[in-house]
Amino acid sequence: MGFLRHLSAFIDGLNKQILSLASWLCLFMVLVQFFVVVMRYVFGTGSIQFQEIILYMHGILFMVAAGGTLLTNDHVRVDIIYNNLSPRKQATIEFIGC
């Protein structure tokens, strides 16, 4: 059982580090999007390649950050409804949300 606890702690730590990396990826994605907007509206040239990069970065961001947000309980849900439910129904929603 000790091995599984150590493995779980290792995976949790890895998820937290990945979540930190994802926050930097989000900042980089915003900067690339800003670059695309400036290029398009200031200089009049669009770039499909950069728009594709942003699309893929957005997908990667969601996939990479999902585990960390579930670990830190920061994922999005409707708290008005969620807080009024029984613990069993809350657990069911958490399970379905995974």
Short mmCIF file of C-alpha atoms in Angstrom, two decimals:
data_model
loop_
_atom_site.label_atom_id
_atom_site.label_comp_id
_atom_site.label_asym_id
_atom_site.label_seq_id
_atom_site.Cartn_x
_atom_site.Cartn_y
_atom_site.Cartn_z
CA MET A 1 0.00 0.00 0.00
CA GLY A 2 2.94 2.32 0.62
CA PHE A 3 3.98 2.01 -3.02
CA LEU A 4 0.56 3.18 -4.21
CA ARG A 5 0.63 6.18 -1.88
CA HIS A 6 4.07 7.17 -3.18
CA LEU A 7 2.90 6.67 -6.76
CA SER A 8 -0.20 8.77 -6.10
CA ALA A 9 1.89 11.54 -4.51
CA PHE A 10 4.29 11.45 -7.48
CA ILE A 11 1.43 11.71 -9.98
CA ASP A 12 -0.15 14.57 -8.00
CA GLY A 13 3.15 16.45 -7.96
CA LEU A 14 3.60 15.85 -11.68
CA ASN A 15 0.08 17.14 -12.35
CA LYS A 16 0.82 20.32 -10.38
CA GLN A 17 4.00 20.92 -12.37
CA ILE A 18 2.15 20.32 -15.63
CA LEU A 19 -0.54 22.79 -14.50
CA SER A 20 2.19 25.38 -13.93
CA LEU A 21 3.52 24.71 -17.42
CA ALA A 22 -0.01 25.06 -18.80
CA SER A 23 -0.33 28.52 -17.28
CA TRP A 24 2.79 29.61 -19.20
CA LEU A 25 1.36 28.00 -22.34
CA CYS A 26 -1.78 30.07 -21.84
CA LEU A 27 0.27 33.26 -21.62
CA PHE A 28 2.20 32.32 -24.76
CA MET A 29 -1.07 31.58 -26.55
CA VAL A 30 -2.40 35.05 -25.65
CA LEU A 31 0.77 36.66 -26.98
CA VAL A 32 0.54 34.76 -30.27
CA GLN A 33 -3.12 35.76 -30.58
CA PHE A 34 -2.16 39.40 -29.94
CA PHE A 35 0.49 39.11 -32.66
CA VAL A 36 -2.11 37.76 -35.11
CA VAL A 37 -4.53 40.60 -34.32
CA VAL A 38 -1.83 43.26 -34.74
CA MET A 39 -0.65 41.72 -38.01
CA ARG A 40 -4.19 41.57 -39.35
CA TYR A 41 -5.62 44.93 -38.32
CA VAL A 42 -2.51 47.12 -38.21
CA PHE A 43 -0.51 45.72 -41.11
CA GLY A 44 -3.38 44.21 -43.12
CA THR A 45 -1.85 40.74 -43.44
CA GLY A 46 -3.43 37.63 -42.00
CA SER A 47 -1.71 34.36 -41.26
CA ILE A 48 -3.56 31.07 -41.40
CA GLN A 49 -0.53 29.29 -39.94
CA PHE A 50 -0.59 31.34 -36.74
CA GLN A 51 -4.35 30.88 -36.42
CA GLU A 52 -3.82 27.12 -36.72
CA ILE A 53 -1.07 27.28 -34.10
CA ILE A 54 -3.46 29.03 -31.72
CA LEU A 55 -6.12 26.41 -32.37
CA TYR A 56 -3.73 23.55 -31.58
CA MET A 57 -2.31 25.36 -28.55
CA HIS A 58 -5.83 25.81 -27.22
CA GLY A 59 -6.53 22.09 -27.58
CA ILE A 60 -3.22 21.16 -25.95
CA LEU A 61 -3.93 23.59 -23.12
CA PHE A 62 -7.25 21.92 -22.33
CA MET A 63 -5.77 18.43 -22.48
CA VAL A 64 -2.73 19.28 -20.36
CA ALA A 65 -4.55 21.32 -17.73
CA ALA A 66 -7.49 18.94 -17.19
CA GLY A 67 -5.72 16.68 -14.68
CA GLY A 68 -4.32 19.54 -12.65
CA THR A 69 -7.63 21.38 -12.42
CA LEU A 70 -9.37 18.23 -11.22
CA LEU A 71 -6.60 17.70 -8.66
CA THR A 72 -6.87 21.24 -7.26
CA ASN A 73 -10.70 21.25 -7.58
CA ASP A 74 -10.62 24.34 -9.80
CA HIS A 75 -12.70 23.01 -12.68
CA VAL A 76 -15.84 24.86 -13.75
CA ARG A 77 -19.25 23.84 -12.53
CA VAL A 78 -22.49 25.62 -11.63
CA ASP A 79 -22.02 26.11 -7.88
CA ILE A 80 -25.56 27.43 -7.34
CA ILE A 81 -26.95 24.00 -8.19
CA TYR A 82 -23.96 21.96 -7.01
CA ASN A 83 -23.92 23.30 -3.43
CA ASN A 84 -27.58 22.42 -2.86
CA LEU A 85 -27.14 18.76 -3.82
CA SER A 86 -26.50 15.85 -1.49
CA PRO A 87 -22.91 14.59 -1.20
CA ARG A 88 -23.85 11.48 -3.19
CA LYS A 89 -25.21 13.55 -6.09
CA GLN A 90 -22.16 15.83 -5.91
CA ALA A 91 -19.93 12.76 -6.19
CA THR A 92 -21.96 11.56 -9.18
CA ILE A 93 -21.50 14.92 -10.92
CA GLU A 94 -17.76 14.83 -10.16
CA PHE A 95 -17.55 11.33 -11.64
CA ILE A 96 -19.46 12.27 -14.79
CA GLY A 97 -17.36 15.44 -15.16
CA CYS A 98 -14.14 13.44 -15.29
#
